[in-house]
mmCIF file with all atom_site columns, C-alpha atoms in Angstrom:
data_model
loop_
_atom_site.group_PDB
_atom_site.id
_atom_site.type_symbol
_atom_site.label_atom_id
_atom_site.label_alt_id
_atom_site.label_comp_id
_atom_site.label_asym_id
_atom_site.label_entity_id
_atom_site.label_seq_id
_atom_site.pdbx_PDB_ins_code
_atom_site.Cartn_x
_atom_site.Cartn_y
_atom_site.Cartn_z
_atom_site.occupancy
_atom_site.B_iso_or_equiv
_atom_site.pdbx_formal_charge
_atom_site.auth_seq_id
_atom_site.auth_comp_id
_atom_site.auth_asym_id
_atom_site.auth_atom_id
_atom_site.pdbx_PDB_model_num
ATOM 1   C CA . UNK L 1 1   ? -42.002 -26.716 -14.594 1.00 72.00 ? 86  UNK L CA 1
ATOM 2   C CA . UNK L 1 2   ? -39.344 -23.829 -14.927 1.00 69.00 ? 87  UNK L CA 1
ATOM 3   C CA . UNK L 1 3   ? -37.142 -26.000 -17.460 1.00 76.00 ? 88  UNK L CA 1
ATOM 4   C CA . UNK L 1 4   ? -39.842 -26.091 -19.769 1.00 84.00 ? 89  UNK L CA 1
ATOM 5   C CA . UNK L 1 5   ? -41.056 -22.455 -19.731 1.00 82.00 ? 90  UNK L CA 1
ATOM 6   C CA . UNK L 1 6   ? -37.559 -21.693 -19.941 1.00 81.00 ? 91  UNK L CA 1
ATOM 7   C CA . UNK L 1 7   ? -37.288 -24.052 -23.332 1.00 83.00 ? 92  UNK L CA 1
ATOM 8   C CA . UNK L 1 8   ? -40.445 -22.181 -24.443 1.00 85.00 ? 93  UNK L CA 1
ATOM 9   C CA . UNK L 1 9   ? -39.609 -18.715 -23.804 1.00 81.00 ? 94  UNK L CA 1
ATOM 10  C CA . UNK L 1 10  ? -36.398 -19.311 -26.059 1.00 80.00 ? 95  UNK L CA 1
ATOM 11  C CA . UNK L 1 11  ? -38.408 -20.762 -28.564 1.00 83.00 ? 96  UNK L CA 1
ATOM 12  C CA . UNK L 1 12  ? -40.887 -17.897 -28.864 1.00 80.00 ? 97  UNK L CA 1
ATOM 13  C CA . UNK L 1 13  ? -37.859 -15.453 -28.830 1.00 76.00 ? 98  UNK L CA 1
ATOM 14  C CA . UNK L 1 14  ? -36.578 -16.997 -31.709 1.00 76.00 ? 99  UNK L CA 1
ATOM 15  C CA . UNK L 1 15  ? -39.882 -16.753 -33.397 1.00 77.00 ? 100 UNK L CA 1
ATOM 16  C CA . UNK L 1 16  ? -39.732 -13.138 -32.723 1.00 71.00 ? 101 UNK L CA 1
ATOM 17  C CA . UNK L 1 17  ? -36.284 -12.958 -34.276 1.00 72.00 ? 102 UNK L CA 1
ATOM 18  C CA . UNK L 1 18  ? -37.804 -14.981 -37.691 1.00 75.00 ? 103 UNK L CA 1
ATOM 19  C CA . UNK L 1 19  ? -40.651 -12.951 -37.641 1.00 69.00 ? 104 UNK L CA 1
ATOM 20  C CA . UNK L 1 20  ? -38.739 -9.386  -37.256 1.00 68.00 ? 105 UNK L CA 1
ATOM 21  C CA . UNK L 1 21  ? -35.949 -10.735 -40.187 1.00 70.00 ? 106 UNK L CA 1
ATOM 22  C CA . UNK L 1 22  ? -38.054 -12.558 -42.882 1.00 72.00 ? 107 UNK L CA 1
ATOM 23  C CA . UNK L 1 23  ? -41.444 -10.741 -42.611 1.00 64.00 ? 108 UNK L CA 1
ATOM 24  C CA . UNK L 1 24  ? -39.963 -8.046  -45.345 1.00 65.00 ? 109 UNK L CA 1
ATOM 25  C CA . UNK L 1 25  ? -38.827 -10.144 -47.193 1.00 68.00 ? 110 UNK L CA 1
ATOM 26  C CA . UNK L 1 26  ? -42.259 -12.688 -47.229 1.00 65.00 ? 111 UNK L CA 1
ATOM 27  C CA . UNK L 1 27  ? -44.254 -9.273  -48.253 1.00 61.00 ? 112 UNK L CA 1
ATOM 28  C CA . UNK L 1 28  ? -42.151 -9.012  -51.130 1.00 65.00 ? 113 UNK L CA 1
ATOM 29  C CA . UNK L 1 29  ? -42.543 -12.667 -52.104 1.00 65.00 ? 114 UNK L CA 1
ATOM 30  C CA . UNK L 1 30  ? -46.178 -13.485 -51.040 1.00 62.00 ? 115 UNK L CA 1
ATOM 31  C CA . UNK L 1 31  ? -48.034 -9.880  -51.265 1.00 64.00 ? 116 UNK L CA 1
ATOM 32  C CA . UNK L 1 32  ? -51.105 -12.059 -50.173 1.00 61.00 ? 117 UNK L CA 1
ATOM 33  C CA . UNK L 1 33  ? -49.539 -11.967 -46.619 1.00 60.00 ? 118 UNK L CA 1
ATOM 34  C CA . UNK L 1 34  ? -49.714 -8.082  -45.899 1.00 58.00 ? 119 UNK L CA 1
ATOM 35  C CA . UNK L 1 35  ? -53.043 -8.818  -44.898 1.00 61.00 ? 120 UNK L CA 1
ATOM 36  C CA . UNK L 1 36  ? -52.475 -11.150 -42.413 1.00 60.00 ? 121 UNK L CA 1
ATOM 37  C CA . UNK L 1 37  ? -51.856 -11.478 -38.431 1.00 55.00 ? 122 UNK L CA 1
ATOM 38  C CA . UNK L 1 38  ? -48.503 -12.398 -39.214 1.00 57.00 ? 123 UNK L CA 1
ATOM 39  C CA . UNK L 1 39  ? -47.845 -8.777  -40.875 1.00 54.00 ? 124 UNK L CA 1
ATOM 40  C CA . UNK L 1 40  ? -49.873 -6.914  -38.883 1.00 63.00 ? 125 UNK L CA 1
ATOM 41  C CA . UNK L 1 41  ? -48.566 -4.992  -35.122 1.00 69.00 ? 126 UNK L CA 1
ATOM 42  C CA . UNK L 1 42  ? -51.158 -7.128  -33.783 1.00 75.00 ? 127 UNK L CA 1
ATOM 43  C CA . UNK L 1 43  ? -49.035 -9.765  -33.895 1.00 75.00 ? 128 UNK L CA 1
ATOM 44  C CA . UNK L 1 44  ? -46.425 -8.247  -31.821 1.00 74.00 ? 129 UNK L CA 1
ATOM 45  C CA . UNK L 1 45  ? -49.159 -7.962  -29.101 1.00 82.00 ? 130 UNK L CA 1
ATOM 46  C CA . UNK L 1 46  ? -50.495 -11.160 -29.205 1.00 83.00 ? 131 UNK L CA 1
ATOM 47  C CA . UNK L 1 47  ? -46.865 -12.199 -28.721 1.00 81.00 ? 132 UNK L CA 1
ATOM 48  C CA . UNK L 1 48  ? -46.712 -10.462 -26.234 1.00 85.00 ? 133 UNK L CA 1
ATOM 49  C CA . UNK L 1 49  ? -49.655 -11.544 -24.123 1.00 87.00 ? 134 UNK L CA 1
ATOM 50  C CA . UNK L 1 50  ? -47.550 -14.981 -24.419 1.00 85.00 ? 135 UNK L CA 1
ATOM 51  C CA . UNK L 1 51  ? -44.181 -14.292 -24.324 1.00 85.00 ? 136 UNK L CA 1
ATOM 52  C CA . UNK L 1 52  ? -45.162 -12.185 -20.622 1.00 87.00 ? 137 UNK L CA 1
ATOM 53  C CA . UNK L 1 53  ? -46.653 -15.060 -18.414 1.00 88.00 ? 138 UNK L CA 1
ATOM 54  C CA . UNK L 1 54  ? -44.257 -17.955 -19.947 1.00 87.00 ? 139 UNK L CA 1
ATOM 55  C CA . UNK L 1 55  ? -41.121 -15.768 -19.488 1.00 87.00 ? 140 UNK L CA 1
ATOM 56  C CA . UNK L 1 56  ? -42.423 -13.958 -16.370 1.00 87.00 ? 141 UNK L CA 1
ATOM 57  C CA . UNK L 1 57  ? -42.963 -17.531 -14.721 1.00 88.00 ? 142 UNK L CA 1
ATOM 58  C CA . UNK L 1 58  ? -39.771 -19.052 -16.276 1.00 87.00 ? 143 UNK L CA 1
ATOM 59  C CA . UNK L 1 59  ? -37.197 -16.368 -14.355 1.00 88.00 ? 144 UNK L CA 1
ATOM 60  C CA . UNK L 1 60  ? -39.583 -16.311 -11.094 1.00 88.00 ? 145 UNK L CA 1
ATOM 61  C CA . UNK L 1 61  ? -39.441 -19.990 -10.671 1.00 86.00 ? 146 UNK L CA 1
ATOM 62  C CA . UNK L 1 62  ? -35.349 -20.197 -11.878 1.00 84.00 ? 147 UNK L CA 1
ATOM 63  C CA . UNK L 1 63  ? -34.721 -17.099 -9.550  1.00 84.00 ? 148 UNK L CA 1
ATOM 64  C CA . UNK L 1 64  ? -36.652 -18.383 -6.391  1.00 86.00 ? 149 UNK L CA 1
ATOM 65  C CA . UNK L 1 65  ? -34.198 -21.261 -6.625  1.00 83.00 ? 150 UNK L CA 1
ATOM 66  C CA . UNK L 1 66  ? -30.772 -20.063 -7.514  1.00 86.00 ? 151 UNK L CA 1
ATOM 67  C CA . UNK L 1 67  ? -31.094 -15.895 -7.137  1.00 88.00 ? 152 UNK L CA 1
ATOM 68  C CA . UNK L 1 68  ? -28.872 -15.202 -9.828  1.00 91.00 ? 153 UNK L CA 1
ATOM 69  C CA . UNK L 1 69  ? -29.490 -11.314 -10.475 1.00 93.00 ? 154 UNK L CA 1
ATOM 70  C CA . UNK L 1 70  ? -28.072 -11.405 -13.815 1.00 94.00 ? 155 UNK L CA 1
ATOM 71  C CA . UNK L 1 71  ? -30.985 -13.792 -14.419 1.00 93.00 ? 156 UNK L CA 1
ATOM 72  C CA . UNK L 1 72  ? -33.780 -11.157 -13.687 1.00 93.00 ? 157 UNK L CA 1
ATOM 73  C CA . UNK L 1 73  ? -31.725 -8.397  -14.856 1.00 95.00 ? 158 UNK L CA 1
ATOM 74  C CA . UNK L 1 74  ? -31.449 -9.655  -18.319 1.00 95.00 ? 159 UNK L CA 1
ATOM 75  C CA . UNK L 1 75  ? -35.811 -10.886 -18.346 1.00 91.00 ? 160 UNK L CA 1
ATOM 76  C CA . UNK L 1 76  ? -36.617 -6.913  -17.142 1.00 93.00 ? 161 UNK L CA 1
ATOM 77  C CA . UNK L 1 77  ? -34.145 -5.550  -19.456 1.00 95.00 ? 162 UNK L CA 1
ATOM 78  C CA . UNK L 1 78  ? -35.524 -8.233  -22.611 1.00 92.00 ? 163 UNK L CA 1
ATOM 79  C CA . UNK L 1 79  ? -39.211 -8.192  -21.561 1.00 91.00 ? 164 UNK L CA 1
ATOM 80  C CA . UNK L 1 80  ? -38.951 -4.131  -21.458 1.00 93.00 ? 165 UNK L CA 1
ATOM 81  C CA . UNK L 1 81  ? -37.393 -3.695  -24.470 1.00 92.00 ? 166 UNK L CA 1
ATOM 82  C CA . UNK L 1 82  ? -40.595 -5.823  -26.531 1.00 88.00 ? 167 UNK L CA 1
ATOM 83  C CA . UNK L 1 83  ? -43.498 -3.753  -24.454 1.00 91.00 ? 168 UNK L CA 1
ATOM 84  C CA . UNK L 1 84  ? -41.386 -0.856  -25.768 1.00 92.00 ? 169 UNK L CA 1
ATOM 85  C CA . UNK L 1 85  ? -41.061 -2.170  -28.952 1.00 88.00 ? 170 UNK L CA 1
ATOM 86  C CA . UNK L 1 86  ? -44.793 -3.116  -29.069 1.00 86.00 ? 171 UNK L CA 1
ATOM 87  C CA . UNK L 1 87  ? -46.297 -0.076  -27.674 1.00 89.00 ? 172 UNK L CA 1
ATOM 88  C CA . UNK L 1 88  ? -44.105 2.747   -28.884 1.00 90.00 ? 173 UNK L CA 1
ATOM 89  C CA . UNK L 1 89  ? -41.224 1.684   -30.926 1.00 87.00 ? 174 UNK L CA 1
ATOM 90  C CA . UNK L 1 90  ? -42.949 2.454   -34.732 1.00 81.00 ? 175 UNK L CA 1
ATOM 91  C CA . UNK L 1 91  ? -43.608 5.723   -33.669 1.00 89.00 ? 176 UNK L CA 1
ATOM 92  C CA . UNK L 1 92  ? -40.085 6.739   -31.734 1.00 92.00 ? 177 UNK L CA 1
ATOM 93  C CA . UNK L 1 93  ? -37.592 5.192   -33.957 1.00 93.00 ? 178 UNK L CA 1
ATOM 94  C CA . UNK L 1 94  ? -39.931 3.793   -37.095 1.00 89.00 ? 179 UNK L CA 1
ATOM 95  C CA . UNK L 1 95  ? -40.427 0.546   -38.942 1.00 82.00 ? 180 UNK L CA 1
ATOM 96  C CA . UNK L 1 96  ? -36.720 -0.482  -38.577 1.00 84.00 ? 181 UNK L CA 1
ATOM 97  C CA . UNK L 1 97  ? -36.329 1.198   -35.326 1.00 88.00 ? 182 UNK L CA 1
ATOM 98  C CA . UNK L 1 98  ? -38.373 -1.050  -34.023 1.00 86.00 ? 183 UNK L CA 1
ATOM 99  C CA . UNK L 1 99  ? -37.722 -4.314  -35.595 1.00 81.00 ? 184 UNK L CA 1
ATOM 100 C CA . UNK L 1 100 ? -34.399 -3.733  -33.927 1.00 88.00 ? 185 UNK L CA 1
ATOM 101 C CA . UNK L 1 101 ? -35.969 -3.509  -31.024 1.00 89.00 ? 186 UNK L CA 1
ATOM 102 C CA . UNK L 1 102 ? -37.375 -6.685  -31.141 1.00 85.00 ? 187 UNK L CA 1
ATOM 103 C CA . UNK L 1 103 ? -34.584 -8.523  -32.006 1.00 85.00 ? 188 UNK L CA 1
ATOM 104 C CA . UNK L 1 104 ? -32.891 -6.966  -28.978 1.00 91.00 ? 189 UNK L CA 1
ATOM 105 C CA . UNK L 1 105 ? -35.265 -7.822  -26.754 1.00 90.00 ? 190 UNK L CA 1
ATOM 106 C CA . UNK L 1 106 ? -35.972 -11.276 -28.074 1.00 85.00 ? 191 UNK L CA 1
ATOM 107 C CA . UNK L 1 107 ? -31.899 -12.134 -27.896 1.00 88.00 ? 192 UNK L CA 1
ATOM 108 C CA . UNK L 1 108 ? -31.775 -10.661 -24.594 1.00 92.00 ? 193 UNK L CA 1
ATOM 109 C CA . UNK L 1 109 ? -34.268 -12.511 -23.196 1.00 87.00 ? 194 UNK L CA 1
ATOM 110 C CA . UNK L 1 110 ? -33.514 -15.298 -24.887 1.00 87.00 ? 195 UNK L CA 1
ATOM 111 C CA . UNK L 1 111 ? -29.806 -14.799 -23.329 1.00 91.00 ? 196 UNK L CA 1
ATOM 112 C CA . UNK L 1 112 ? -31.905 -14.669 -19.591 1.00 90.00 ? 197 UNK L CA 1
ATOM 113 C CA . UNK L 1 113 ? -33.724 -18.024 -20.325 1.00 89.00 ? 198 UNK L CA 1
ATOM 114 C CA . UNK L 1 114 ? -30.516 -19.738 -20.990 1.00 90.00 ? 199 UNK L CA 1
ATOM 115 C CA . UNK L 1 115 ? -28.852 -18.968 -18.586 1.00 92.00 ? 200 UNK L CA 1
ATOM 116 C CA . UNK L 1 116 ? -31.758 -19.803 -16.301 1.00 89.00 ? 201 UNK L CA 1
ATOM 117 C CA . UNK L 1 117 ? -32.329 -23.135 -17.644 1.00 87.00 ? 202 UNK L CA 1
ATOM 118 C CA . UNK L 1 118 ? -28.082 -23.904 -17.510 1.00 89.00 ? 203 UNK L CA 1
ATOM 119 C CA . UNK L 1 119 ? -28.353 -22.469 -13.904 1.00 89.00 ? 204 UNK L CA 1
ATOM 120 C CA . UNK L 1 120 ? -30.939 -24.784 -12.548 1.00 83.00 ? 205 UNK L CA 1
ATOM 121 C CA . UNK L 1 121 ? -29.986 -27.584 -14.441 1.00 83.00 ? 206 UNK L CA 1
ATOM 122 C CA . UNK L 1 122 ? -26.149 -27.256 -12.936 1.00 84.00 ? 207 UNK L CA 1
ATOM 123 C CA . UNK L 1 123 ? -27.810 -26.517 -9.423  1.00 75.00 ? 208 UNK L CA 1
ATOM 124 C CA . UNK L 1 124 ? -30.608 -29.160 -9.878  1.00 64.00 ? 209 UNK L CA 1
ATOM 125 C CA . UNK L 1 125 ? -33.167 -26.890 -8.551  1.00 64.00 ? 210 UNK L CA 1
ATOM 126 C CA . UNK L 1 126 ? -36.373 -28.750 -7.606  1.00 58.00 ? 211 UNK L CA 1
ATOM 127 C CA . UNK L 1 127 ? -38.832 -26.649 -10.366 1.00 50.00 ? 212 UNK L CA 1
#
């Protein structure tokens, strides 16, 4: 189960990363999209109620099994970074500000995941 989440979790952080880079430049293009989800913060929220449980779950799981610190260190560090971002990042560092952020966030945790997933896979942990 922890391969998987791990898979998705990436997967989601690189939507994040597509999302944070092209949305500018699809607002430009496609005007029609400012009113969407997809433009709006509440999409960073809704990614966030599903980047939280898969990721969350994902590092638990890879942890339980092969206690690799850097592991959770990098998920905390990536998963704070987006509720940061989410929450309070347009109004501490603006638009920008917080679109880099994101990204942070997104490739840390993205960095976490890996290394979780090459972890258990080298260590053929049972999740």
């Amino acid at each position: 189960m922890q391969r998987p989440l791990d898979i998705i979790a990436v997967s989601l952080s690189g939507l994040c990363a597509i999302h944070c880079l092209f949305t500018p430049l699809a607002l430009i293009l496609f005007p029609v999209i400012a009113g969407s989800l997809f433009a709006s913060e509440d999409f960073h929220l809704f990614m966030l109620w599903v980047i939280l449980p898969t990721s969350g779950l994902a590092i638990a799981l890879g942890c339980r099994n092969h206690k690799d610190i850097a592991v959770l260190l990098l998920g905390l560090g990536g998963l704070s970074l987006l509720i940061v971002s989410a929450f309070w990042g347009h109004t501490w560092v603006g638009e920008t500000g917080e679109r880099l952020l994101t990204l942070a966030g997104g490739l840390i945790m993205a960095t976490g995941h890996v290394r979780n997933y090459r972890l258990c896979r080298n260590n053929h942990c049972r999740t």
